[in-house]
Coordinates of C-alpha atoms and ligand atoms in Angstrom, one line a residue:
X1 CA 3.9 35.7 18.3
X2 CA 3.5 32.0 16.7
X3 CA 5.0 31.6 13.0
X4 CA 3.5 29.7 10.4
X5 CA 6.1 27.5 10.4
X6 CA 5.4 26.6 14.2
X7 CA 1.6 26.0 13.7
X8 CA 2.5 23.7 10.6
X9 CA 4.4 21.8 13.0
X10 CA 2.0 21.4 15.3
X11 CA -0.5 20.3 13.0
X12 CA 2.2 17.8 11.4
X13 CA 2.8 16.1 14.9
X14 CA -1.0 16.5 15.6
X15 CA -2.0 14.8 12.5
X16 CA 0.4 12.0 13.1
X17 CA -0.8 11.3 16.5
X18 CA -4.5 11.1 14.8
X19 CA -3.2 9.2 12.3
X20 CA -1.8 6.7 14.7
X21 CA -4.9 6.1 16.8
X22 CA -7.0 6.0 13.3
X23 CA -4.7 3.3 11.4
X24 CA -3.8 1.1 14.6
X25 CA -7.9 0.5 14.3
X26 CA -7.7 -0.7 10.8
X27 CA -8.1 -4.8 11.1
X28 CA -5.3 -6.7 8.9
X29 CA -8.4 -7.6 6.7
X30 CA -8.0 -3.9 5.1
X31 CA -4.5 -3.4 5.1
X32 CA -4.1 -3.6 1.4
X33 CA -7.2 -1.0 0.5
X34 CA -5.5 0.8 3.6
X35 CA -2.2 1.6 1.5
X36 CA -4.4 2.3 -1.6
X37 CA -6.7 4.7 0.2
X38 CA -3.7 6.8 1.6
X39 CA -2.0 6.8 -1.5
X40 CA -5.2 8.2 -3.0
X41 CA -5.2 10.8 -0.3
X42 CA -1.9 11.8 -0.5
X43 CA -2.7 12.8 -4.1
X44 CA -3.7 16.1 -2.1
X45 CA -0.6 17.2 -3.7
X46 CA -2.7 18.0 -6.3
X47 CA -3.7 21.3 -5.1
X48 CA -0.4 22.7 -4.6
X49 CA 0.5 21.7 -8.3
X50 CA -2.8 23.2 -9.6
X51 CA -1.8 26.5 -8.2
X52 CA 1.9 26.1 -10.1
X53 CA 0.5 25.0 -13.3
X54 CA -2.0 27.7 -13.3
X55 CA -0.2 30.8 -12.1
X56 CA 1.8 32.6 -14.4
X57 CA 5.4 32.2 -12.5
X58 CA 7.4 31.2 -15.6
X59 CA 7.3 28.9 -18.7
X60 CA 9.4 26.2 -16.5
X61 CA 6.9 26.3 -13.5
X62 CA 3.9 25.9 -15.5
X63 CA 5.7 23.1 -17.2
X64 CA 6.8 21.3 -14.0
X65 CA 3.2 22.3 -12.2
X66 CA 1.6 20.6 -15.6
X67 CA 3.5 17.1 -14.9
X68 CA 3.0 17.5 -11.1
X69 CA -1.0 17.8 -11.7
X70 CA -0.7 14.7 -14.0
X71 CA 1.2 12.6 -11.9
X72 CA -0.9 13.6 -8.6
X73 CA -4.5 13.2 -10.7
X74 CA -3.4 10.0 -12.0
X75 CA -2.9 9.0 -8.1
X76 CA -6.2 10.4 -7.3
X77 CA -8.2 8.8 -9.6
X78 CA -6.6 5.6 -9.4
X79 CA -6.0 5.4 -5.8
X80 CA -10.1 5.7 -5.0
X81 CA -11.2 3.5 -7.9
X82 CA -9.2 0.8 -7.0
X83 CA -9.6 1.1 -3.2
X84 CA -13.4 0.8 -4.0
X85 CA -13.1 -2.2 -6.2
X86 CA -11.3 -3.8 -3.3
X87 CA -13.7 -2.8 -0.6
X88 CA -16.6 -3.8 -2.9
X89 CA -15.3 -7.5 -2.7
X90 CA -15.6 -7.6 1.1
X91 CA -18.8 -9.3 2.0
X92 CA -20.1 -11.6 4.8
X93 CA -21.9 -14.7 4.2
X94 CA -25.3 -13.5 4.1
X95 CA -24.6 -10.3 1.9
X96 CA -24.0 -12.7 -1.1
X97 CA -27.6 -14.2 -1.0
X98 CA -29.2 -10.7 -0.2
X99 CA -27.2 -8.8 -2.6
X100 CA -28.2 -5.7 -0.7
X101 CA -26.1 -2.3 -1.6
X102 CA -24.1 -1.0 1.1
X103 CA -24.5 2.5 0.0
X104 CA -27.0 3.9 -2.2
X105 CA -25.2 4.4 -5.6
X106 CA -27.5 7.5 -6.2
X107 CA -25.1 9.1 -3.7
X108 CA -22.4 9.3 -6.1
X109 CA -25.1 11.5 -8.2
X110 CA -24.1 14.0 -5.3
X111 CA -20.3 14.3 -6.6
X112 CA -21.2 16.5 -9.5
X113 CA -23.8 18.4 -7.5
X114 CA -21.2 19.2 -5.1
X115 CA -18.8 20.1 -7.7
X116 CA -21.3 22.6 -9.2
X117 CA -22.5 24.0 -5.8
X118 CA -19.0 24.5 -4.6
X119 CA -18.0 26.4 -8.1
X120 CA -20.8 28.5 -8.0
X121 CA -20.0 29.3 -4.5
X122 CA -16.7 30.2 -4.8
X123 CA -17.3 32.4 -7.9
X124 CA -20.0 34.1 -5.6
X125 CA -17.0 34.5 -3.1
X126 CA -14.7 36.2 -5.5
X127 CA -17.4 38.6 -6.9
X128 CA -18.8 39.3 -3.8
X129 CA -15.8 41.8 -2.4
X130 CA -15.8 45.5 -3.6
X131 CA -12.9 45.4 -5.2
X132 CA -10.7 42.8 -7.0
X133 CA -8.1 42.9 -3.8
X134 CA -11.2 42.3 -1.3
X135 CA -12.6 39.5 -3.3
X136 CA -9.6 37.7 -3.6
X137 CA -8.9 38.0 0.2
X138 CA -12.5 36.7 0.7
X139 CA -12.2 34.0 -1.7
X140 CA -8.8 33.0 -0.3
X141 CA -10.5 32.8 3.1
X142 CA -13.1 30.5 2.1
X143 CA -10.9 28.0 0.5
X144 CA -9.4 27.6 3.9
X145 CA -12.5 26.6 5.2
X146 CA -12.8 24.3 2.3
X147 CA -9.8 22.7 3.2
X148 CA -10.5 22.1 7.2
X149 CA -13.8 20.2 5.8
X150 CA -11.6 18.3 3.4
X151 CA -9.3 17.4 6.3
X152 CA -12.1 16.2 8.5
X153 CA -13.7 14.3 5.6
X154 CA -10.3 12.5 5.0
X155 CA -9.9 11.4 8.6
X156 CA -13.5 10.0 8.9
X157 CA -12.6 8.4 5.4
X158 CA -9.6 6.5 7.2
X159 CA -11.9 5.6 10.1
X160 CA -14.4 4.0 7.8
X161 CA -11.6 1.5 7.3
X162 CA -11.7 0.2 10.8
X163 CA -14.8 -2.0 9.5
X164 CA -15.6 -3.6 6.5
X165 CA -19.1 -2.5 6.9
X166 CA -17.9 1.3 6.9
X167 CA -15.5 1.5 4.8
X168 CA -16.8 2.2 1.4
X169 CA -19.0 5.0 2.9
X170 CA -15.6 6.3 4.5
X171 CA -13.9 6.3 1.1
X172 CA -16.9 7.8 -0.3
X173 CA -16.3 10.7 2.1
X174 CA -12.7 10.7 1.8
X175 CA -13.5 11.5 -2.0
X176 CA -15.8 14.1 -1.7
X177 CA -13.3 15.9 0.6
X178 CA -11.0 15.6 -2.4
X179 CA -13.4 16.9 -5.0
X180 CA -13.9 20.0 -2.3
X181 CA -10.4 20.5 -2.1
X182 CA -9.7 20.5 -5.9
X183 CA -12.8 22.5 -6.7
X184 CA -12.0 25.1 -4.2
X185 CA -8.1 25.3 -5.3
X186 CA -9.5 26.0 -9.1
X187 CA -10.3 29.5 -7.5
X188 CA -7.4 30.2 -6.0
X189 CA -6.5 33.7 -6.7
X190 CA -3.1 33.0 -8.1
X191 CA -4.1 31.1 -10.9
X192 CA -4.7 32.6 -13.9
X193 CA -4.7 30.1 -16.6
X194 CA -6.8 26.9 -16.9
X195 CA -5.4 25.4 -20.3
X196 CA -2.6 23.3 -18.7
X197 CA -4.5 22.4 -15.6
X198 CA -7.4 20.7 -18.1
X199 CA -4.7 19.0 -19.7
X200 CA -3.0 17.5 -16.6
X201 CA -6.5 16.5 -15.0
X202 CA -7.5 14.8 -17.9
X203 CA -4.4 12.7 -18.4
X204 CA -4.1 12.3 -15.1
X205 CA -7.6 11.0 -15.0
X206 CA -7.8 8.9 -17.8
X207 CA -4.1 7.3 -16.9
X208 CA -5.4 6.9 -13.2
X209 CA -9.0 5.7 -14.5
X210 CA -7.6 2.8 -16.5
X211 CA -5.1 1.7 -13.9
X212 CA -7.9 1.7 -10.9
X213 CA -10.4 -0.3 -13.1
X214 CA -8.3 -2.6 -15.1
X215 CA -5.5 -3.4 -13.0
X216 CA -5.9 -7.2 -11.5
X217 CA -5.6 -7.8 -7.7
X218 CA -2.8 -9.8 -8.0
X219 CA -0.7 -6.6 -9.6
X220 CA -1.6 -4.3 -6.6
X221 CA 1.5 -4.4 -4.9
X222 CA 3.6 -2.8 -8.1
X223 CA 0.7 -0.5 -8.7
X224 CA 1.0 1.0 -5.2
X225 CA 4.6 1.2 -5.8
X226 CA 4.2 2.9 -9.0
X227 CA 1.8 5.7 -7.6
X228 CA 4.2 6.2 -4.7
X229 CA 6.8 7.1 -7.4
X230 CA 4.1 9.3 -9.4
X231 CA 3.2 11.2 -5.9
X232 CA 6.9 11.6 -5.0
X233 CA 8.0 12.9 -8.6
X234 CA 5.1 15.6 -8.3
X235 CA 6.4 16.8 -4.8
X236 CA 10.0 16.5 -6.1
X237 CA 8.7 19.1 -9.3
X238 CA 7.0 21.3 -7.3
X239 CA 10.1 21.6 -5.2
X240 CA 12.4 22.4 -8.1
X241 CA 9.8 24.7 -9.3
X242 CA 9.3 26.7 -6.1
X243 CA 13.3 26.8 -6.0
X244 CA 13.9 28.4 -9.2
X245 CA 11.1 30.7 -8.7
X246 CA 12.6 32.1 -5.5
X247 CA 16.1 31.3 -5.7
X248 CA 16.6 35.2 -7.2
X249 CA 14.9 36.9 -4.7
X250 CA 16.7 35.4 -1.9
X251 CA 15.4 32.2 0.3
X252 CA 15.5 32.2 3.9
X253 CA 16.9 29.4 6.1
X254 CA 13.4 27.6 6.6
X255 CA 12.2 27.8 2.9
X256 CA 15.3 26.2 2.0
X257 CA 15.4 23.7 4.2
X258 CA 11.9 22.5 3.5
X259 CA 12.2 22.8 -0.3
X260 CA 15.4 21.0 0.1
X261 CA 13.5 17.9 2.2
X262 CA 10.9 17.9 -0.3
X263 CA 13.2 17.5 -3.3
X264 CA 15.3 15.1 -1.8
X265 CA 13.1 12.9 -0.2
X266 CA 10.7 13.3 -3.3
X267 CA 13.5 12.3 -5.7
X268 CA 15.0 9.1 -3.8
X269 CA 11.3 8.0 -3.3
X270 CA 10.6 8.4 -6.9
X271 CA 13.4 6.2 -8.2
X272 CA 13.2 3.7 -5.0
X273 CA 9.6 3.1 -5.8
X274 CA 10.2 2.8 -9.6
X275 CA 12.7 0.3 -8.8
X276 CA 10.2 -1.6 -6.3
X277 CA 7.5 -1.7 -8.7
X278 CA 10.0 -3.5 -11.5
X279 CA 11.2 -5.8 -9.4
X280 CA 7.7 -6.8 -8.4
X281 CA 6.4 -6.8 -12.0
X282 CA 9.4 -9.0 -12.9
X283 CA 10.7 -6.3 -15.4
X284 CA 13.8 -6.4 -13.1
X285 CA 15.7 -9.0 -11.2
X286 CA 14.0 -9.9 -8.2
X287 CA 17.1 -11.2 -6.6
X288 CA 19.3 -8.7 -4.4
X289 CA 22.1 -7.0 -6.2
X290 CA 25.0 -6.7 -3.9
X291 CA 28.8 -5.8 -4.2
X292 CA 31.5 -5.3 -1.5
X293 CA 31.3 -2.1 0.9
X294 CA 27.6 -1.6 -0.5
X295 CA 26.4 -0.3 2.9
X296 CA 29.4 1.6 3.3
X297 CA 29.0 3.5 -0.1
X298 CA 25.1 4.0 0.3
X299 CA 25.4 5.5 3.9
X300 CA 28.5 7.9 2.5
X301 CA 26.2 8.7 -0.3
X302 CA 23.2 9.9 1.9
X303 CA 25.9 11.6 4.2
X304 CA 26.9 13.6 1.1
X305 CA 23.4 14.4 0.2
X306 CA 22.9 15.5 4.2
X307 CA 26.1 17.6 4.1
X308 CA 25.3 19.3 0.7
X309 CA 21.5 20.1 1.8
X310 CA 22.9 21.8 5.2
X311 CA 25.6 23.8 2.9
X312 CA 22.8 24.8 0.8
X313 CA 20.6 26.2 3.7
X314 CA 23.2 28.2 4.5
X315 CA 24.0 29.3 0.7
X316 CA 20.7 29.0 -1.1
X317 CA 22.2 30.9 -4.5
X318 CA 24.3 27.6 -5.3
X319 CA 22.1 26.6 -8.1
X320 CA 24.3 23.8 -9.7
X321 CA 24.5 22.6 -5.9
X322 CA 21.0 22.3 -5.6
X323 CA 20.7 20.2 -9.0
X324 CA 23.6 18.0 -7.9
X325 CA 21.3 17.2 -4.7
X326 CA 18.4 16.4 -6.9
X327 CA 20.9 13.7 -9.0
X328 CA 22.6 12.2 -6.0
X329 CA 19.1 11.7 -4.2
X330 CA 17.7 9.8 -7.3
X331 CA 20.8 7.9 -7.2
X332 CA 20.5 7.0 -3.4
X333 CA 16.6 5.7 -4.1
X334 CA 18.0 3.3 -6.9
X335 CA 21.0 2.2 -4.6
X336 CA 18.9 1.8 -1.7
X337 CA 16.3 -0.6 -3.6
X338 CA 19.0 -2.8 -5.3
X339 CA 19.9 -4.7 -2.7
X340 CA 16.6 -5.6 -1.6
X341 CA 14.9 -8.8 -2.8
X342 CA 11.5 -9.0 -4.7
X343 CA 10.1 -10.6 -1.9
X344 CA 11.0 -7.6 0.8
X345 CA 9.3 -5.2 -1.6
X346 CA 6.1 -4.9 0.4
X347 CA 8.1 -3.8 3.5
X348 CA 9.9 -1.3 1.1
X349 CA 7.0 -0.1 -0.4
X350 CA 5.3 0.6 3.2
X351 CA 8.4 2.4 4.0
X352 CA 8.4 4.7 0.5
X353 CA 4.7 5.5 1.5
X354 CA 5.9 6.9 4.6
X355 CA 8.6 8.7 2.7
X356 CA 6.3 9.7 0.1
X357 CA 4.1 11.3 3.2
X358 CA 7.0 12.9 4.5
X359 CA 7.8 14.7 0.8
X360 CA 4.2 15.7 0.7
X361 CA 4.3 17.2 4.2
X362 CA 7.5 19.0 3.0
X363 CA 5.7 20.2 0.2
X364 CA 2.9 21.8 2.5
X365 CA 5.3 23.2 4.3
X366 CA 6.8 24.9 1.1
X367 CA 3.7 26.3 0.1
X368 CA 2.3 26.7 3.8
X369 CA -0.6 24.7 2.9
X370 CA -1.9 22.7 5.7
X371 CA -3.9 20.4 4.2
X372 CA -1.0 18.9 2.7
X373 CA 1.0 18.8 5.9
X374 CA -2.1 16.9 7.2
X375 CA -2.5 14.6 4.6
X376 CA 1.3 14.2 4.4
X377 CA 1.6 13.0 8.3
X378 CA -1.2 10.9 7.8
X379 CA 0.5 9.1 4.9
X380 CA 3.9 9.0 6.7
X381 CA 2.2 7.5 9.9
X382 CA 0.3 4.7 7.7
X383 CA 3.4 3.8 5.7
X384 CA 5.4 3.6 9.0
X385 CA 3.3 1.3 10.9
X386 CA 2.7 -1.2 8.2
X387 CA 5.9 -1.7 7.4
X388 CA 6.7 -2.1 11.5
X389 CA 3.7 -4.7 11.4
X390 CA 5.1 -6.5 8.5
X391 CA 8.7 -6.7 10.3
X392 CA 7.2 -7.6 13.3
X393 CA 5.0 -10.5 11.9
X394 CA 8.4 -11.7 10.0
X395 CA 10.4 -11.5 13.4
X396 CA 12.9 -9.1 11.4
X397 CA 14.1 -5.8 12.1
X398 CA 13.8 -2.8 9.5
X399 CA 17.3 -2.6 9.4
X400 CA 17.7 -6.5 8.6
X401 CA 15.0 -5.7 5.6
X402 CA 16.9 -2.8 4.2
X403 CA 20.6 -4.0 4.5
X404 CA 20.7 -7.7 5.2
X405 CA 20.0 -9.0 1.5
X406 CA 17.9 -11.4 2.5
X407 CA 16.8 -13.2 -0.7
X408 CA 20.4 -13.6 -1.2
X409 CA 21.3 -15.6 1.7
X410 CA 18.2 -17.9 0.9
X411 CA 19.4 -19.0 -2.3
X412 CA 22.6 -20.2 -0.9
X413 CA 20.7 -22.2 1.8
X414 CA 18.6 -23.8 -0.7
X415 CA 19.7 -27.7 -1.1
X416 CA 20.4 -28.9 2.5
X417 CA 16.9 -30.3 2.5
X418 CA 16.9 -34.0 1.7
X419 CA 18.0 -35.8 5.1
X420 CA 15.1 -35.3 7.0
X421 CA 12.7 -38.1 6.3
X422 CA 10.4 -39.4 4.3
X423 CA 7.8 -37.0 2.1
X424 CA 4.4 -39.0 1.2
X425 CA 2.4 -37.7 -1.9
X426 CA -1.3 -38.0 -2.5
X427 CA -3.3 -37.9 -5.8
X428 CA -6.7 -36.0 -6.2
X429 CA -8.3 -39.0 -6.3
X430 CA -6.8 -40.5 -3.1
X431 CA -7.7 -37.3 -1.5
X432 CA -11.7 -37.7 -2.3
X433 CA -11.4 -40.8 -0.3
X434 CA -10.2 -38.7 2.7
X435 CA -12.7 -35.9 2.3
X436 CA -15.8 -38.5 2.8
X437 CA -14.9 -38.6 6.8
X438 CA -14.0 -35.0 7.4
X439 CA -16.0 -32.7 9.4
X440 CA -13.9 -29.5 9.3
X441 CA -11.4 -28.2 7.1
X442 CA -8.9 -25.0 7.4
X443 CA -7.6 -23.8 4.4
X444 CA -4.4 -22.3 4.3
X445 CA -3.6 -20.0 1.5
X446 CA -0.2 -18.5 1.0
X447 CA 1.7 -16.6 -1.9
X448 CA 1.4 -19.7 -4.0
X449 CA -2.3 -19.3 -4.3
X450 CA -1.7 -15.9 -5.6
X451 CA 0.8 -16.8 -8.2
X452 CA -1.3 -19.7 -9.3
X453 CA -4.1 -17.3 -9.5
X454 CA -6.1 -19.9 -7.5
X455 CA -8.4 -18.0 -5.2
X456 CA -11.4 -18.9 -7.5
X457 CA -10.5 -22.3 -7.2
X458 CA -10.1 -22.5 -3.9
X459 CA -13.2 -20.4 -3.1
X460 CA -15.4 -23.2 -5.1
X461 CA -13.7 -26.2 -3.5
X462 CA -14.9 -24.7 -0.1
X463 CA -18.4 -24.1 -1.4
X464 CA -18.5 -27.6 -2.2
X465 CA -17.0 -29.1 1.0
X466 CA -19.8 -26.6 2.9
X467 CA -22.6 -28.3 0.8
X468 CA -21.4 -31.6 2.1
X469 CA -21.8 -30.1 5.7
X470 CA -17.9 -29.7 6.2
X471 CA -17.0 -26.6 8.3
X472 CA -14.7 -24.4 6.3
X473 CA -12.2 -21.8 7.7
X474 CA -9.7 -19.8 6.2
X475 CA -6.7 -19.0 8.0
X476 CA -4.9 -15.6 6.9
X477 CA -1.1 -15.2 8.4
X478 CA -0.6 -11.2 8.6
X479 CA 2.6 -11.9 6.2
X480 CA 1.0 -14.7 4.1
X481 CA 1.6 -13.7 0.4
X482 CA 3.8 -10.5 -0.5
X483 CA 2.0 -7.4 0.9
X484 CA -0.1 -7.0 4.3
X485 CA -3.8 -8.2 3.8
X486 CA -2.7 -10.0 0.4
X487 CA -5.0 -13.0 0.9
X488 CA -7.9 -11.0 2.1
X489 CA -8.5 -9.1 -0.8
X490 CA -7.7 -12.2 -3.3
X491 CA -10.3 -14.3 -1.6
X492 CA -12.7 -11.6 -1.2
X493 CA -11.8 -10.9 -5.3
X494 CA -13.0 -14.8 -5.0
X495 CA -16.5 -14.3 -3.4
X496 CA -15.0 -15.8 0.1
X497 CA -17.2 -14.2 2.8
X498 CA -15.0 -12.2 5.2
X499 CA -16.7 -13.8 8.3
X500 CA -15.0 -17.0 7.2
X501 CA -11.5 -15.6 7.3
X502 CA -9.7 -16.0 10.6
X503 CA -6.6 -14.1 11.9
X504 CA -3.7 -16.3 13.0
X505 CA -4.6 -15.6 16.7
X506 CA -8.0 -16.6 16.1
X507 CA -7.3 -19.9 14.0
X508 CA -4.7 -21.2 15.9
X509 CA -6.4 -22.8 18.8
X510 CA -8.8 -24.5 16.0
X511 CA -5.9 -26.4 14.3
X512 CA -6.2 -29.7 16.8
X513 CA -10.1 -29.8 16.1
X514 CA -9.3 -29.7 12.4
X515 CA -9.6 -33.1 10.5
X516 CA -7.8 -31.5 7.4
X517 CA -5.4 -28.1 7.2
X518 CA -5.6 -27.5 3.4
X519 CA -2.4 -25.8 2.8
X520 CA -2.6 -23.9 -0.8
X521 CA 0.9 -22.1 -1.7
X522 CA 1.9 -21.4 1.9
X523 CA 5.3 -22.2 3.1
X524 CA 7.1 -20.2 5.5
X525 CA 3.8 -19.3 7.3
X526 CA 3.5 -23.1 8.3
X527 CA 7.0 -23.9 8.8
X528 CA 7.2 -25.5 12.6
X529 CA 11.1 -24.4 12.5
X530 CA 9.8 -21.1 13.3
X531 CA 8.9 -22.7 16.9
X532 CA 11.3 -25.3 17.4
X533 CA 14.4 -24.3 15.7
X534 CA 16.7 -21.6 17.0
X535 CA 19.1 -21.8 14.1
X536 CA 16.3 -21.5 11.6
X537 CA 16.0 -17.8 10.2
X538 CA 12.5 -18.1 10.8
X539 CA 12.9 -18.8 14.7
X540 CA 10.5 -16.6 16.6
X541 CA 8.2 -15.8 13.7
X542 CA 4.7 -16.6 14.9
X543 CA 3.1 -19.3 12.6
X544 CA 0.0 -20.9 11.6
X545 CA 0.1 -24.2 14.0
X546 CA -1.1 -26.5 11.0
X547 CA 1.3 -29.0 12.4
X548 CA -1.3 -29.6 15.3
X549 CA -4.4 -30.5 12.6
X550 CA -5.3 -34.3 12.1
X551 CA -4.0 -34.4 8.9
X552 CA -2.1 -32.0 6.4
X553 CA -2.3 -31.6 2.8
X554 CA 0.1 -29.3 0.8
X555 CA -0.5 -28.1 -2.6
X556 CA 2.5 -26.9 -4.2
X557 CA 4.9 -27.6 -7.0
X558 CA 7.9 -29.2 -5.2
X559 CA 10.0 -29.2 -2.3
X560 CA 11.4 -25.9 -2.8
X561 CA 11.5 -23.6 -0.1
X562 CA 9.5 -20.4 0.0
X563 CA 10.7 -16.7 0.4
X564 CA 12.7 -17.4 3.7
X565 CA 14.7 -20.1 1.7
X566 CA 14.4 -22.5 4.6
X567 CA 13.1 -26.2 4.2
X568 CA 9.7 -26.7 5.8
X569 CA 10.1 -29.9 8.2
X570 CA 6.4 -29.9 7.9
X571 CA 6.5 -32.1 4.6
X572 CA 8.3 -35.0 6.4
X573 CA 5.6 -35.1 9.4
X574 CA 3.7 -38.6 8.9
X575 CA 0.3 -36.6 9.1
X576 CA 1.6 -34.5 5.9
X577 CA 0.7 -35.5 2.4
X578 CA 1.8 -33.4 -0.5
X579 CA -0.3 -32.7 -4.0
X580 CA 2.5 -31.4 -6.2
X581 CA 1.5 -29.6 -9.1
X582 CA 0.3 -25.8 -10.0
X583 CA -2.1 -25.1 -7.3
X584 CA -4.9 -23.8 -10.0
X585 CA -4.7 -27.3 -11.6
X586 CA -4.5 -29.1 -8.5
X587 CA -7.6 -27.5 -7.0
X588 CA -9.3 -28.2 -10.3
X589 CA -8.6 -31.8 -10.1
X590 CA -9.7 -32.2 -7.1
X591 CA -12.9 -30.3 -7.6
X592 CA -13.5 -32.6 -10.4
X593 CA -12.5 -35.6 -8.5
X594 CA -15.0 -34.6 -5.8
X595 CA -17.9 -33.9 -7.8
X596 CA -17.8 -37.1 -9.7
Ligands
LIG1 P1 6.3 -18.4 0.7 O1 6.8 -19.1 2.2 O2 6.8 -17.4 -0.3 O3 5.9 -20.1 0.0 C1 5.3 -19.8 -1.2 C2 5.1 -21.3 -1.7 O4 4.5 -21.1 -3.3 C3 6.6 -21.6 -2.3 O5 7.2 -22.7 -1.5 C4 6.2 -22.1 -3.6 O6 6.7 -23.6 -3.6 C5 4.6 -22.3 -3.8 N1 4.2 -22.0 -5.1 C6 4.8 -20.9 -6.0 N2 4.0 -21.2 -7.1 C7 3.1 -21.9 -6.9 C8 2.1 -22.7 -7.7 N3 1.7 -22.0 -9.0 N4 1.4 -23.7 -7.2 C9 1.4 -23.9 -6.4 N5 2.4 -23.6 -5.0 C10 2.9 -22.6 -5.6 O7 4.7 -18.0 1.1 P2 3.9 -17.7 2.5 O8 4.0 -19.1 3.0 O9 2.9 -17.1 1.9 O10 4.9 -17.0 3.4 C11 5.1 -15.6 2.8 C12 6.5 -15.1 3.0 O11 6.7 -13.9 2.6 C13 6.9 -15.1 4.6 O12 8.1 -15.7 4.6 C14 6.8 -13.4 5.0 O13 7.9 -13.5 5.8 C15 7.4 -13.0 3.5 N6 6.8 -11.7 3.2 C16 5.6 -11.2 3.1 C17 5.2 -10.1 3.3 C18 3.9 -9.6 3.3 O14 3.4 -8.4 3.7 N7 2.5 -10.3 3.1 C19 6.3 -8.8 2.8 C20 7.3 -9.3 2.7 C21 7.7 -10.9 3.2 P3 6.7 -24.5 -5.1 O15 7.9 -23.6 -5.7 O16 7.5 -25.6 -4.6 O17 5.8 -24.7 -5.9

């Protein structure tokens, strides 16, 4: 006989394979929306939280369930809203003039109608049995089918992200799946009280709605980190509630293992993600905090957590030890992230995303809820794949990111820049003369464009050049900026058609034909040392080959290095001219000079 656990494991593995298949088809253009979409979908942990908040287990369980409902609903509402905001911005050139909508907004009206139909259906199921017991069984069976349909809709939603054309429709399907799952769960036979559920859903809806609608696109990395921490906190709280509920009657090995994993992974992801959000928001120092024996200490701490967890599996009644594990896991998440520099946070966020997925899946195992196992597995696969893609594009290993204190090395290397040759600078007015005779320009945006919030200036300049008959293309490096797809989202926000955005592989052959490579706040992703200098930390990282363009203009404030802390030999190339200053101001001056 196949046990529930075995079925859960099969589902987990198969969902992981399916997730891999679907997520590898998402183009780099949509990697940032992918992160927030999986984040929203992983908010499905809400359904487990709803049951704990509404069932009459104990006061502690209700309180923990209420907090978990608040956290998860914040993620669901905020995640879907911000994903939609991003996806709305991705348009092709012709779509700007036609202004047609990709889907009929009246479809959104279907949402409340669907909820009402579902509620009526579930109510009908509940009452259709001859006695209370059979109607509860009937309602539980109906709920299982609701979950199956929701899971299919989630997968179709992620599949939609394989093209900007279908992405919004896909996300609408995923949102419908979420509504179905939540509305159906409200009729869970164990839910007897809706007071705290209502308060939690309202609070989460308002907070998530405000975050989803108001957060600027430049703050997407920290929002993503924050929502990972909320999702992980929800998983952890439900794990604690389940432990406290069952410990008196006894916990078998399987239940204790799954609760332990849920609580440990959830807790470390919670503090780790909070730290990541704090570093990205600038609330905490961005540079790595290191001390002697740090890695050994962290590994010892992790080994202690794992060892204690194994002990608990065999002696689940050791309540104090359980809470010690929670404390140690919280501490481990904090210590794991402090030695990592702010610029490496995106890799950390993606990794924490996959940990969050594992915490959700563990929660699915604890509550034996298959849809949570599926979404946890999808979320875990997505985060893991994205972190691997980032590491590969940076030519670094995950170990180096996690334990290398990369930002620290760079500070020590600054200053070795001088002896490479002469740097030529140019003014906006002088640049206008150059633009008089060009036919093609490739714009290379980088992190500095995001810092300066210069994306609108870039877009305006590109439009002006296009009206003069100049061919404009954008070159997007996979790790330009600070998170996957960062540049695509910012440029889409500034109404740059996505068919003008070229990936590194697509654009590199065009550089030799380009009259000007206009580098805006990009540094590492253009550094020829990655190709030529075996001693450079960047060596081996694929780059945008701007050095092959006929002339190169770089907009940045100084000769200071970028994230990797490596001086850029491009600036000493005789073909290269520096337009020093804040990218936004330089673009404004250039635009004004070209206009006049
Ligand atoms: P970068 O190498 O970090 O360089 C950014 C440059 O922007 C800096 O040299 C800085 O020079 C300039 N800058 C900053 N503020 C500016 C402003 N207001 N106006 C004009 N320029 C400004 O950026 P990148 O070329 O985009 O490369 C990204 C780096 O981040 C890579 O090393 C990549 O490996 C790493 N990374 C990326 C990701 C990801 O997912 N995208 C994840 C982790 C790490 P000044 O100070 O002189 O102005």
